[in-house]
Structure formats: C-alpha cells, structure tokens
Amino acid sequence: MMTEFVPADIDASTWQNLQPYYQQLLDRDFKCSGCLEQFLLDRSELDAAAAEAGSNLYIAMTCNTEDEDAKAGFLHFVENVEPELKKVGFELNKKVVSCQHVQDLDSDRYSVLLRDWFADVEIFREENVPLQTEDTKLGQEYAELCGALMVEFDGEEKTMPQMGVYQQDQDRTIREASWRGVAERRLQDRKNIDDIFDKMVKIRHESANNAGFEDYRGYMFAVKHRFDYTPEDCIAFHDAIEQTCMPIVRKLAQERKEALGVETLRPWDLAVDPYGHAALKPFDDADDLIEKTAKLFHRMDGELGEMFDSMRDGGYSLDLDSRKGKAPGGYQASRDRQRKPFIFMNAAGLPRDLDTMVHEAGHAFHYMLCRHDDLVWYRGAPLEFAEVASMSMESLAYPFLDEFYTKEETKRAIRKHLEGIVSVLPWVATIDAFQHWIYLNPEHTREERTSQWLELVKRFGNDVDWSGLEMEQEAVWHRQLHPFEVPFYYIEYGIAQLGALQLWLKYCNDPKESLALYKEGLKLGAGKPLPELFETTGLQFDFTAKMVGTLMKAVEEALDQHAE
Ligand SMILES: [Zn+2]
C-alpha cells in the first residue's frame, strides 16, 4: 500500500493550500478496514507535509532572526495554520475511532496509535477550549515577565544568561554580588508570578473536573498518554532518588566545600570549578567540531559514523556555528516529508556545546533509524524514550573524548558530566513531587504552597546554606518554567536518564551488543508501548529503588575513578 494523495510540490505553509486535502479526508467513506488503512497513510503524508513546512519555517527563522520575512512566515504558520491543523486533527481522530472498521485493523501495527486517539477523543470537552486558551495566555504572561528580566551589573544592563557567567568566577565576592543581583530582581516579580500561578491552578483543576477527573494530575496523565506508568510509580521514583541519590549529592557537596575552603556552601558556590581549573576548550569552530565528532562516532560504531557523515551535506542538515542573528540554544528538528533530520546549535567551543552536539546527534540517529515507517506518528518516540536515544550518547562518548581533550581534561569532563547526572535527578524529583502536591491540593494557600516547597527542598536539597536568604529560597521554583508553561512535563528526563545509564553500563561490558540493541530499539520509533521500547533496547522500564540504587552505585564508582 502506498500513497500519492499529496502532490510532491505542494506548498504546505498556508492553510489555503492544505485545506482542500484535509476536506477530502474528512469527507471520505470507509467501506472496510482497507479503506481506513489507506486513509491513515494519506493523512500521514499530509500531516508530514504540514509538519515539514512548519519545521522549515522554524529553521529559517532561528538561523537568521534578523530576516523579517522568515519571522513573518513562521508567525503566520503558528497563528493561522497550526490552530486549523489542531482542529482538523481532532476531527480526523474522532472519525477514525468512531469508525466501525477500526476493530478490524491489525492491533500489532495500530494499537499504540489508536490508544492515543481514543484517549484524546474521550477526554475532549468543548468547554475546556477557552480554558486552555486562558492557560496559554497566562503562560505567555509568565514568559514575558521572565524575558524582561534585566539586572544592572558591572555598569551595564545584563540578561539572565549573561549574569549566569559570573557564577563561574573564581572570585567569591563577584559570584555573591551577581547572585544577589539576580535574586533581588526576581523577588520584585514574586507576587505577580504567584498571582499567575494561582489562576493557572484554578483553571487547570476546573478543566480536569469538566473532563470527568477528580484532579488535574489524573487528567494530565491521560492528556500526556501515560498509559504505562502511574502517579504512584512517580512517587516511588521520588523516594528512590531520595534514598540512593541524595547520599552521593551530599558527599559531592562536602567535597566541593572542602575544595573551595569555605565554611558553608552558599547558593553562589555551586557552579564554579572548585579546583580553580581554567575552562575546557574542546574545539575551535563548527568545522572542527564536526570533524572531531565524526571521528568519535566512527570509533564508537561504523554505522553511526556513517549516519553522522550523511548529515555533512553542505549545511542542509547541520547549522552549528555561533554567529550574529542566530537564535540561542540547540535542537534537533525533522523534515517529515523528505524524512531528513536537522541539527541546530550555537557552537562556541565550550564543553556544553560538545555535550549538545552528541546529544542532538542521538536524536538524529533515532530519526534516521525509524524514518522508514510510513506513519508519521511513529517516526519519533515519547520523550521518556526519545531522551534515552540522546542522553545515552553523552555517556557512550566517554571513551572517545580524547578526540577533544588531553587525558587529564577527559577525566575532568567525564567527572563533570557524571556530577550533572547526579544533581539533576533530585531536581527532577523536586519539581515533579511539587506538582503532584499542588494539583492534589488545588485549594491550597500560598503559605501552604511555600511550606510544601521548603519541605521538598529539605528532602532533595544539597546542604546549601540559605541563612538570610529565606525569601529567595521560597521563590526558587518561580524560575523553573515547566510548572507554568508545560505542567507535569519533567519526570520524563528522570525516566530517560535511568534508561541512558542502563545502556551505558551495558556498553561498558559489551559495546557491540549494546549498540546493536540501541539500534534495534530506535528502529521501533513510537510504534510500541514504552516498556517494549525499553526492552527491545535491552533496558528495563523500572523506577524502583533497586534499579535506581544499582545505577547510582555505578555512577558513584565512576565518579571515584575520575576524582581529582
Ligand atoms: Zn533531547
């Protein structure tokens, strides 16, 4: 079965061009499950064309933010095409799940897709549409407040990322002054941000009730298609992190304190290199980065090396160098019609850039390995697994970092990366547990919210001395955008990290076998439920204290091996 429904040269960047094809799909009759399959194939190609148009516009805008046409093109798509796609997408889902032939479809092939669409249709409520719009608007208000944050420092107006640089300074007084500058500025918005959040909690609880859920947590588990794990699994995961990860975090904090020679660790002592090393510089420019990364992947695995080389196509698939007019950050995007990946980043020669390169290459490998699937919805995977594909590459790269560093530097880079893993898990638990509490107690007061936050900080904090900074500590969560803009999205990083660490341990024992499993698992795309994606990759979908404990023990040993 194939599709010729969408012309190869369609300009899918306007709704006007897309609408007639979507209308044809809406009008189509199904006489048998074969008709339904053809419909899915045709729709997939149309959705892919629309997605690629959006992707191309986004890429064009981020590669040159000074190009007004590019910006206008992307905004036009977001404002005029995406809402229509959302509406028609829902109608088409409804049409499929209510079709009498849907039962005759091969469940091995379609059950994951249908499970998602059934859920979407089941929880949809017309009266929630304006509530969601309101929620999005509040999210924009929050983003605007954060985007407008500027601090006067060193005689100049500085942005938050610019202020962050001072946290690496060896001079403690500079770190403290810049930290205080940022915290004081943030506190000015404290009331506004709490106001926004109160409104969000109210709206979210109401929309959950409208959809027949007792609380927003249950509703969001359905919205996010979390069929394969429960809120209780997440709570067990928080406990596991507390038991097995926190002892290492506290040990690292103790070592840091001693290395810095300070009485107590203050919030401005956490980012600086405690041994006073100069910053690492793994590469010169984008060409150097590409050259060395290619060598790294060829040494890791011939096939991955070749997949990386296939992206070296004269700038079509890689835009890595940092230059004026380029948007910040890094991402991997796909062009779903041509089935080609794209990596964007701002390489400035920093170790973080190297991590980003390897991470985004993992996402690109994932895409290349599952792009054979004719259903666009299966070309990718839920975040809990998609981030396994990318995060694991960061750890599997350890033996090849000598392409970028001396022996001594490699040791430092690995240690820093391992420290990052250990410190991010408690933060994931904090943010996730906080959200569980918030939406199970939607009537809470601000004081109750604050004391819940402080309780979590006690469980998952790393012995930092906040004395005299109580107000600042109470408002720390205000700077984490997820609870505001993408509620309940965060635990995915923790789940994926467990998978990535398992793969890394396997790789240390048997590199060949583990890479073969990596590719097997990625080839499935999103076509199987999460536990099966993990199993096919040779990993367990397991958040228990036993699993987390085993992984943390391995990380602790590796940290010792790479100690100063
Ligand atoms: Zn990622």
Coordinates of C-alpha atoms and ligand atoms in Angstrom, one line a residue:
M1 CA 0.0 0.0 0.0
M2 CA 1.3 3.4 -0.9
T3 CA 0.1 7.0 -1.1
E4 CA 0.0 9.5 -3.9
F5 CA -2.6 11.7 -2.2
V6 CA -0.4 14.7 -1.6
P7 CA 1.4 16.3 -4.6
A8 CA 5.1 16.3 -4.3
D9 CA 5.3 20.1 -4.9
I10 CA 2.6 21.2 -2.5
D11 CA 3.3 24.5 -0.6
A12 CA 2.1 23.4 2.8
S13 CA 2.9 26.6 4.5
T14 CA -0.6 28.1 4.1
W15 CA -3.9 26.7 5.3
Q16 CA -5.5 27.7 2.0
N17 CA -3.3 25.1 0.2
L18 CA -3.8 22.4 2.8
Q19 CA -7.5 22.8 3.5
P20 CA -8.8 21.0 0.3
Y21 CA -6.8 17.9 1.1
Y22 CA -8.0 17.8 4.7
Q23 CA -11.5 18.3 3.5
Q24 CA -11.2 15.3 1.2
L25 CA -10.1 13.3 4.2
L26 CA -13.0 14.5 6.3
D27 CA -15.4 13.6 3.5
R28 CA -14.1 10.1 2.9
D29 CA -16.2 7.0 3.4
F30 CA -14.8 3.8 4.8
K31 CA -16.1 0.5 3.3
C32 CA -13.7 -1.7 5.1
S33 CA -10.5 -1.6 7.2
G34 CA -8.5 -1.4 4.0
C35 CA -10.1 2.0 3.3
L36 CA -9.2 3.0 6.8
E37 CA -5.5 2.0 6.3
Q38 CA -5.3 3.9 3.1
F39 CA -6.8 6.9 4.8
L40 CA -4.2 6.7 7.6
L41 CA -1.4 6.5 5.0
D42 CA -2.8 9.5 3.1
R43 CA -3.3 11.5 6.2
S44 CA 0.2 10.7 7.4
E45 CA 1.6 12.1 4.2
L46 CA -0.5 15.3 4.5
D47 CA 0.4 15.7 8.2
A48 CA 4.1 15.2 7.2
A49 CA 3.9 17.9 4.6
A50 CA 2.3 20.3 7.0
A51 CA 4.8 19.4 9.7
E52 CA 7.8 19.9 7.3
A53 CA 6.5 23.3 6.3
G54 CA 6.3 24.3 9.9
S55 CA 9.8 22.9 10.6
N56 CA 11.3 24.6 7.6
L57 CA 9.9 28.0 8.6
Y58 CA 11.1 27.5 12.2
I59 CA 14.6 26.5 11.0
A60 CA 14.7 29.6 8.6
M61 CA 13.7 31.9 11.5
T62 CA 16.1 30.5 14.1
C63 CA 19.1 30.5 11.6
N64 CA 18.5 34.2 10.9
T65 CA 16.5 36.1 13.4
E66 CA 17.2 39.4 11.5
D67 CA 15.3 38.1 8.4
E68 CA 11.9 39.8 8.8
D69 CA 10.3 37.6 6.1
A70 CA 11.4 34.5 7.8
K71 CA 10.0 35.7 11.1
A72 CA 6.7 36.7 9.4
G73 CA 6.4 33.4 7.7
F74 CA 6.8 31.4 10.9
L75 CA 4.4 33.6 12.8
H76 CA 1.8 33.2 10.0
F77 CA 2.1 29.5 10.3
V78 CA 1.8 29.5 14.1
E79 CA -1.2 31.8 14.1
N80 CA -3.1 30.7 11.0
V81 CA -2.1 27.1 10.1
E82 CA -1.4 25.4 13.4
P83 CA -4.8 26.1 15.0
E84 CA -6.5 24.8 11.9
L85 CA -4.3 21.7 12.0
K86 CA -5.2 21.1 15.6
K87 CA -8.9 21.4 14.9
V88 CA -9.0 19.2 11.8
G89 CA -6.6 16.7 13.5
F90 CA -9.1 16.2 16.3
E91 CA -12.0 15.8 13.8
L92 CA -10.0 13.2 11.9
N93 CA -9.1 11.3 15.1
K94 CA -12.7 11.2 16.0
K95 CA -13.7 10.0 12.6
V96 CA -11.2 7.1 12.9
V97 CA -12.0 5.9 16.4
S98 CA -15.8 6.0 15.8
C99 CA -15.4 4.1 12.5
Q100 CA -16.9 0.6 12.7
H101 CA -14.0 -1.0 10.9
V102 CA -11.4 0.2 13.4
Q103 CA -11.7 -3.1 15.3
D104 CA -10.5 -4.9 12.2
L105 CA -7.2 -3.1 12.0
D106 CA -4.1 -5.1 12.8
S107 CA -3.6 -4.3 16.5
D108 CA 0.1 -5.1 16.5
R109 CA 0.5 -2.3 14.0
Y110 CA -2.1 0.2 15.1
S111 CA -2.8 -0.3 18.8
V112 CA -0.4 2.4 20.1
L113 CA -1.7 5.0 17.6
L114 CA -5.4 4.2 18.4
R115 CA -4.8 4.1 22.1
D116 CA -3.6 7.8 21.9
W117 CA -6.5 8.9 19.7
F118 CA -9.2 7.1 21.7
A119 CA -7.9 8.9 24.8
D120 CA -7.8 12.3 23.1
V121 CA -11.4 11.9 21.9
E122 CA -12.6 10.6 25.3
I123 CA -11.2 13.5 27.3
F124 CA -12.0 16.3 24.9
R125 CA -14.6 18.8 26.2
E126 CA -15.8 21.8 24.2
E127 CA -15.9 23.9 27.4
N128 CA -12.2 23.3 28.0
V129 CA -11.1 25.0 24.8
P130 CA -11.5 28.6 26.2
L131 CA -9.9 27.5 29.5
Q132 CA -6.9 26.2 27.6
T133 CA -6.6 29.4 25.7
E134 CA -6.6 31.3 29.0
D135 CA -4.0 29.0 30.4
T136 CA -1.8 29.6 27.4
K137 CA -2.2 33.3 27.8
L138 CA -1.2 33.1 31.4
G139 CA 1.9 31.1 30.3
Q140 CA 2.8 33.9 27.9
E141 CA 2.4 36.5 30.7
Y142 CA 4.9 34.4 32.8
A143 CA 7.3 34.1 29.9
E144 CA 7.1 37.9 29.3
L145 CA 7.9 38.6 32.9
C146 CA 10.9 36.3 32.7
G147 CA 12.0 37.5 29.3
A148 CA 12.0 41.1 30.6
L149 CA 14.4 40.3 33.5
M150 CA 17.5 42.5 33.3
V151 CA 20.0 43.3 36.0
E152 CA 22.3 46.3 36.2
F153 CA 25.7 44.8 37.0
D154 CA 29.3 45.9 36.3
G155 CA 27.9 49.2 35.0
E156 CA 25.8 47.5 32.3
E157 CA 22.3 46.1 31.8
K158 CA 22.6 42.3 31.7
T159 CA 20.3 39.5 30.7
M160 CA 20.0 36.4 32.9
P161 CA 22.3 34.2 30.7
Q162 CA 24.9 37.0 30.8
M163 CA 24.6 37.1 34.6
G164 CA 25.0 33.3 34.8
V165 CA 28.5 33.6 33.5
Y166 CA 29.6 35.3 36.8
Q167 CA 28.7 32.2 38.7
Q168 CA 31.8 30.6 37.2
D169 CA 34.1 33.3 38.5
Q170 CA 36.8 32.3 40.9
D171 CA 36.2 35.5 42.9
R172 CA 33.6 34.7 45.5
T173 CA 32.6 38.3 46.1
I174 CA 31.8 38.7 42.4
R175 CA 29.7 35.5 42.5
E176 CA 27.8 36.6 45.5
A177 CA 27.1 40.1 44.2
S178 CA 25.9 38.8 40.9
W179 CA 23.8 36.1 42.5
R180 CA 22.2 38.6 44.9
G181 CA 21.5 41.0 42.0
V182 CA 19.6 38.3 40.1
A183 CA 17.7 37.1 43.2
E184 CA 16.6 40.6 44.2
R185 CA 15.4 41.3 40.7
R186 CA 13.4 38.1 40.6
L187 CA 11.8 38.8 44.0
Q188 CA 10.3 42.0 42.6
D189 CA 8.1 39.8 40.5
R190 CA 7.3 37.3 43.2
K191 CA 3.8 38.5 43.8
N192 CA 2.9 38.7 40.1
I193 CA 4.2 35.2 39.5
D194 CA 2.2 33.8 42.4
D195 CA -0.9 35.6 41.0
I196 CA -0.4 34.0 37.6
F197 CA 0.2 30.6 39.2
D198 CA -2.9 30.8 41.4
K199 CA -5.1 31.5 38.3
M200 CA -3.4 28.6 36.5
V201 CA -4.1 26.1 39.3
K202 CA -7.8 27.1 39.4
I203 CA -8.3 26.8 35.6
R204 CA -6.5 23.5 35.4
H205 CA -8.5 22.0 38.2
E206 CA -11.7 23.1 36.6
S207 CA -10.7 21.6 33.2
A208 CA -9.9 18.3 34.9
N209 CA -13.3 18.3 36.5
N210 CA -15.0 19.1 33.2
A211 CA -13.4 16.1 31.7
G212 CA -14.6 13.9 34.5
F213 CA -11.4 13.7 36.5
E214 CA -11.2 14.3 40.2
D215 CA -7.9 16.2 39.9
Y216 CA -5.6 17.7 37.3
R217 CA -2.9 15.0 37.9
G218 CA -5.2 12.2 36.7
Y219 CA -6.3 14.4 33.8
M220 CA -2.7 15.2 32.7
F221 CA -1.7 11.6 32.9
A222 CA -4.4 10.9 30.3
V223 CA -3.5 14.0 28.2
K224 CA 0.1 13.0 28.1
H225 CA -0.8 9.4 27.2
R226 CA 1.0 8.0 30.2
F227 CA -0.6 4.6 29.9
D228 CA 2.5 2.6 31.0
Y229 CA 3.2 4.2 34.4
T230 CA 1.1 5.6 37.2
P231 CA 1.4 8.6 39.7
E232 CA 2.3 6.0 42.3
D233 CA 5.3 4.9 40.2
C234 CA 6.5 8.5 40.1
I235 CA 6.2 8.8 43.8
A236 CA 8.2 5.6 44.3
F237 CA 10.8 7.1 41.9
H238 CA 11.0 10.3 44.1
D239 CA 11.6 8.1 47.2
A240 CA 14.2 6.0 45.3
I241 CA 16.1 9.2 44.4
E242 CA 15.9 10.4 48.0
Q243 CA 17.3 7.1 49.3
T244 CA 20.0 6.4 46.7
C245 CA 21.0 9.6 45.0
M246 CA 21.0 12.1 47.9
P247 CA 23.9 10.5 49.8
I248 CA 26.1 11.0 46.7
V249 CA 24.8 14.5 46.2
R250 CA 25.7 15.3 49.9
K251 CA 29.1 13.7 49.5
L252 CA 29.8 15.8 46.4
A253 CA 28.7 19.0 48.2
Q254 CA 31.1 18.1 51.1
E255 CA 34.0 17.7 48.6
R256 CA 33.1 20.9 46.9
K257 CA 33.1 22.7 50.2
E258 CA 36.5 21.4 51.2
A259 CA 38.0 22.1 47.8
L260 CA 36.7 25.7 47.9
G261 CA 37.9 26.0 51.5
V262 CA 34.6 27.7 52.7
E263 CA 32.7 27.4 56.0
T264 CA 29.4 26.6 54.4
L265 CA 28.3 26.3 50.7
R266 CA 26.3 29.3 49.7
P267 CA 24.0 29.4 46.7
W268 CA 26.7 31.2 44.7
D269 CA 29.3 28.4 45.3
L270 CA 27.6 25.7 43.2
A271 CA 28.7 26.4 39.6
V272 CA 32.3 27.5 39.9
D273 CA 35.1 25.0 39.3
P274 CA 36.2 24.2 42.9
Y275 CA 39.7 23.4 41.9
G276 CA 40.3 26.6 40.0
H277 CA 40.9 25.0 36.7
A278 CA 40.8 27.0 33.5
A279 CA 37.7 26.4 31.3
L280 CA 38.0 23.5 28.9
K281 CA 38.0 24.2 25.2
P282 CA 37.2 21.0 23.3
F283 CA 37.2 22.5 19.8
D284 CA 37.8 25.7 17.8
D285 CA 34.9 26.2 15.4
A286 CA 32.0 24.4 13.9
D287 CA 34.1 22.6 11.2
D288 CA 36.5 21.4 13.9
L289 CA 33.5 20.2 16.0
I290 CA 32.0 18.3 13.0
E291 CA 35.4 16.7 12.1
K292 CA 36.1 15.5 15.6
T293 CA 32.5 14.4 16.3
A294 CA 32.6 12.3 13.1
K295 CA 35.8 10.6 14.3
L296 CA 34.2 10.0 17.7
F297 CA 31.1 8.2 16.2
H298 CA 33.2 6.2 13.6
R299 CA 35.3 4.9 16.5
M300 CA 32.1 4.1 18.5
D301 CA 30.3 2.3 15.7
G302 CA 30.8 2.3 11.9
E303 CA 27.1 2.6 11.1
L304 CA 26.6 5.5 13.5
G305 CA 29.7 7.2 12.0
E306 CA 28.2 6.9 8.5
M307 CA 24.8 8.2 9.7
F308 CA 26.6 11.2 11.1
D309 CA 28.5 11.7 7.8
S310 CA 25.2 11.6 5.9
M311 CA 24.3 14.9 7.7
R312 CA 27.5 16.6 6.4
D313 CA 25.7 17.7 3.3
G314 CA 26.8 21.3 2.8
G315 CA 24.9 22.8 5.6
Y316 CA 21.5 21.4 4.7
S317 CA 21.3 19.2 7.8
L318 CA 23.7 20.9 10.2
D319 CA 23.9 24.5 11.2
L320 CA 26.2 24.6 14.2
D321 CA 28.4 27.7 14.3
S322 CA 27.5 30.6 16.5
R323 CA 27.0 33.8 14.5
K324 CA 25.2 37.1 14.7
G325 CA 21.5 36.9 14.2
K326 CA 21.2 33.3 15.2
A327 CA 18.7 32.3 17.8
P328 CA 20.2 30.9 21.1
G329 CA 20.1 27.2 22.1
G330 CA 20.3 23.9 20.3
Y331 CA 17.7 21.5 18.9
Q332 CA 17.1 18.6 16.5
A333 CA 14.2 19.0 14.1
S334 CA 13.0 16.7 11.4
R335 CA 11.7 17.4 7.9
D336 CA 9.0 14.8 7.8
R337 CA 8.3 14.7 4.1
Q338 CA 11.8 14.3 2.9
R339 CA 12.5 12.3 6.1
K340 CA 15.7 14.2 6.9
P341 CA 17.0 15.3 10.3
F342 CA 18.4 18.7 11.1
I343 CA 20.6 19.9 13.9
F344 CA 20.8 23.5 15.1
M345 CA 23.2 24.8 17.7
N346 CA 25.5 27.7 18.7
A347 CA 28.9 26.1 19.0
A348 CA 31.2 28.5 20.8
G349 CA 33.9 26.0 21.8
L350 CA 32.5 25.2 25.2
P351 CA 32.3 21.7 26.8
R352 CA 28.5 22.2 26.9
D353 CA 28.5 22.6 23.1
L354 CA 30.2 19.2 22.8
D355 CA 27.5 17.6 25.0
T356 CA 24.8 19.3 22.9
M357 CA 26.3 18.0 19.7
V358 CA 26.5 14.4 20.9
H359 CA 23.0 14.7 22.4
E360 CA 21.3 16.1 19.3
A361 CA 23.2 13.6 17.1
G362 CA 21.5 10.9 19.2
H363 CA 18.1 12.4 18.4
A364 CA 19.1 12.5 14.7
F365 CA 20.2 8.8 14.8
H366 CA 16.8 8.0 16.3
Y367 CA 15.0 9.8 13.4
M368 CA 17.2 8.2 10.7
L369 CA 16.6 4.7 12.2
C370 CA 12.8 5.0 12.3
R371 CA 12.1 7.2 9.3
H372 CA 11.3 4.1 7.2
D373 CA 7.9 4.0 8.9
D374 CA 5.2 5.2 6.6
L375 CA 3.1 6.5 9.6
V376 CA 4.5 9.9 10.5
W377 CA 3.2 9.5 14.1
Y378 CA 5.6 6.6 14.6
R379 CA 8.7 8.5 13.3
G380 CA 9.8 9.6 16.8
A381 CA 9.1 8.3 20.3
P382 CA 7.6 9.6 23.6
L383 CA 10.1 11.7 25.5
E384 CA 10.6 9.1 28.1
F385 CA 12.4 7.0 25.4
A386 CA 13.4 9.7 22.9
E387 CA 15.7 11.2 25.5
V388 CA 17.3 7.7 26.1
A389 CA 18.4 7.9 22.5
S390 CA 20.1 11.2 23.0
M391 CA 21.3 11.2 26.7
S392 CA 22.9 7.7 26.3
M393 CA 25.1 9.1 23.5
E394 CA 26.6 11.6 26.0
S395 CA 27.8 8.8 28.3
L396 CA 28.8 6.4 25.5
A397 CA 31.0 9.1 24.2
Y398 CA 33.3 9.0 27.2
P399 CA 36.0 6.6 25.7
F400 CA 36.4 8.8 22.7
L401 CA 36.6 12.2 24.3
D402 CA 40.4 12.1 23.7
E403 CA 39.4 13.5 20.2
F404 CA 38.7 16.7 22.1
Y405 CA 40.8 16.7 25.3
T406 CA 44.1 15.6 26.8
K407 CA 44.0 12.7 29.2
E408 CA 43.7 15.0 32.3
E409 CA 41.0 17.1 30.6
T410 CA 39.0 14.0 29.6
K411 CA 38.9 12.9 33.2
R412 CA 37.6 16.3 34.3
A413 CA 35.0 16.4 31.5
I414 CA 33.7 12.9 32.4
R415 CA 33.5 13.8 36.1
K416 CA 31.6 17.0 35.4
H417 CA 29.1 15.1 33.2
L418 CA 28.6 12.5 36.0
E419 CA 28.1 15.2 38.5
G420 CA 25.4 16.7 36.3
I421 CA 23.5 13.4 36.2
V422 CA 23.6 13.1 40.0
S423 CA 22.4 16.6 40.6
V424 CA 19.7 16.7 38.0
L425 CA 17.7 13.7 39.4
P426 CA 16.9 15.3 42.8
W427 CA 15.8 18.4 40.9
V428 CA 13.5 16.3 38.7
A429 CA 12.0 14.7 41.8
T430 CA 11.6 18.1 43.5
I431 CA 9.7 19.7 40.6
D432 CA 7.6 16.6 39.9
A433 CA 6.7 16.0 43.6
F434 CA 5.8 19.7 43.9
Q435 CA 3.4 19.5 41.0
H436 CA 1.8 16.3 42.4
W437 CA 1.1 18.1 45.7
I438 CA -0.2 21.2 44.0
Y439 CA -2.9 19.6 41.9
L440 CA -3.9 17.1 44.6
N441 CA -4.5 20.1 46.9
P442 CA -6.0 22.7 44.5
E443 CA -7.5 24.8 47.3
H444 CA -4.1 25.4 49.0
T445 CA -3.0 28.8 50.2
R446 CA 0.3 30.5 49.2
E447 CA 1.7 29.8 52.6
E448 CA 0.9 26.1 52.4
R449 CA 2.5 26.0 48.9
T450 CA 5.6 27.6 50.3
S451 CA 5.9 25.3 53.2
Q452 CA 5.4 22.3 50.8
W453 CA 8.2 23.7 48.6
L454 CA 10.6 24.1 51.6
E455 CA 9.8 20.5 52.7
L456 CA 10.8 19.2 49.3
V457 CA 14.0 21.4 49.4
K458 CA 14.9 19.7 52.7
R459 CA 14.4 16.3 51.1
F460 CA 16.2 16.9 47.9
G461 CA 18.5 19.9 48.6
N462 CA 22.2 19.6 48.8
D463 CA 23.1 21.1 52.2
V464 CA 23.4 24.7 50.9
D465 CA 23.4 27.4 53.5
W466 CA 20.5 29.8 52.7
S467 CA 20.6 31.7 56.0
G468 CA 19.5 35.3 55.5
L469 CA 18.1 34.3 52.1
E470 CA 14.8 32.8 53.2
M471 CA 12.6 34.7 50.8
E472 CA 14.9 33.9 47.9
Q473 CA 14.8 30.2 48.7
E474 CA 11.0 30.2 49.0
A475 CA 10.7 31.6 45.4
V476 CA 13.3 29.4 43.7
W477 CA 10.7 27.4 41.8
H478 CA 9.5 30.5 40.1
R479 CA 12.4 30.3 37.7
Q480 CA 11.5 26.8 36.5
L481 CA 9.3 27.3 33.5
H482 CA 7.9 23.8 33.4
P483 CA 5.2 24.1 36.2
F484 CA 4.0 27.3 34.5
E485 CA 4.2 26.6 30.8
V486 CA 4.2 22.8 30.4
P487 CA 2.7 21.3 33.6
F488 CA 3.7 17.8 34.6
Y489 CA 6.4 17.7 31.9
Y490 CA 9.7 16.9 33.8
I491 CA 9.7 13.4 35.1
E492 CA 10.4 12.3 31.6
Y493 CA 14.0 13.4 31.9
G494 CA 14.4 11.3 35.0
I495 CA 12.9 8.2 33.4
A496 CA 15.0 8.6 30.3
Q497 CA 18.1 9.1 32.4
L498 CA 17.5 5.7 34.0
G499 CA 17.4 4.1 30.5
A500 CA 20.5 6.0 29.4
L501 CA 22.5 4.9 32.5
Q502 CA 21.5 1.3 32.0
L503 CA 22.6 1.4 28.4
W504 CA 25.9 3.0 29.4
L505 CA 26.6 0.2 32.0
K506 CA 25.8 -2.4 29.3
Y507 CA 28.1 -0.6 26.9
C508 CA 31.0 -0.8 29.4
N509 CA 30.6 -4.6 29.5
D510 CA 29.7 -5.3 25.9
P511 CA 30.0 -2.3 23.5
K512 CA 29.0 -4.2 20.4
E513 CA 25.9 -5.9 21.8
S514 CA 24.6 -2.8 23.5
L515 CA 24.9 -0.7 20.3
A516 CA 23.1 -3.4 18.3
L517 CA 20.3 -3.2 20.9
Y518 CA 20.3 0.6 20.8
K519 CA 19.7 0.5 17.1
E520 CA 17.0 -2.2 17.4
G521 CA 15.1 -0.2 20.0
L522 CA 15.3 3.1 18.0
K523 CA 14.1 1.4 14.8
L524 CA 10.7 0.9 16.5
G525 CA 10.1 4.6 16.6
A526 CA 6.9 5.2 18.5
G527 CA 5.2 2.1 17.2
K528 CA 5.3 0.1 20.5
P529 CA 4.5 1.0 24.1
L530 CA 7.2 2.4 26.3
P531 CA 8.1 -0.9 28.2
E532 CA 8.6 -2.6 24.9
L533 CA 10.8 0.2 23.5
F534 CA 13.0 -0.2 26.6
E535 CA 13.0 -4.0 26.5
T536 CA 14.0 -4.1 22.8
T537 CA 16.9 -1.8 23.6
G538 CA 17.9 -4.3 26.4
L539 CA 16.7 -2.0 29.2
Q540 CA 14.2 -2.3 32.0
F541 CA 11.4 0.1 32.3
D542 CA 11.8 0.3 36.1
F543 CA 11.9 3.2 38.5
T544 CA 12.2 1.3 41.8
A545 CA 14.8 1.9 44.5
K546 CA 16.6 -1.3 43.5
M547 CA 17.1 -0.1 39.9
V548 CA 18.0 3.5 40.9
G549 CA 20.3 2.2 43.6
T550 CA 22.2 0.0 41.2
L551 CA 22.7 2.8 38.7
M552 CA 23.7 5.3 41.4
K553 CA 26.3 2.9 42.7
A554 CA 27.8 2.6 39.3
V555 CA 27.8 6.4 38.9
E556 CA 29.5 6.8 42.3
E557 CA 32.2 4.3 41.3
A558 CA 32.8 6.2 38.1
L559 CA 33.0 9.5 40.0
D560 CA 35.6 8.0 42.2
Q561 CA 37.6 6.8 39.2
H562 CA 37.6 10.3 37.8
A563 CA 38.3 12.1 41.0
E564 CA 40.8 14.9 41.2
Ligands
ZN1 ZN 17.0 15.8 23.9

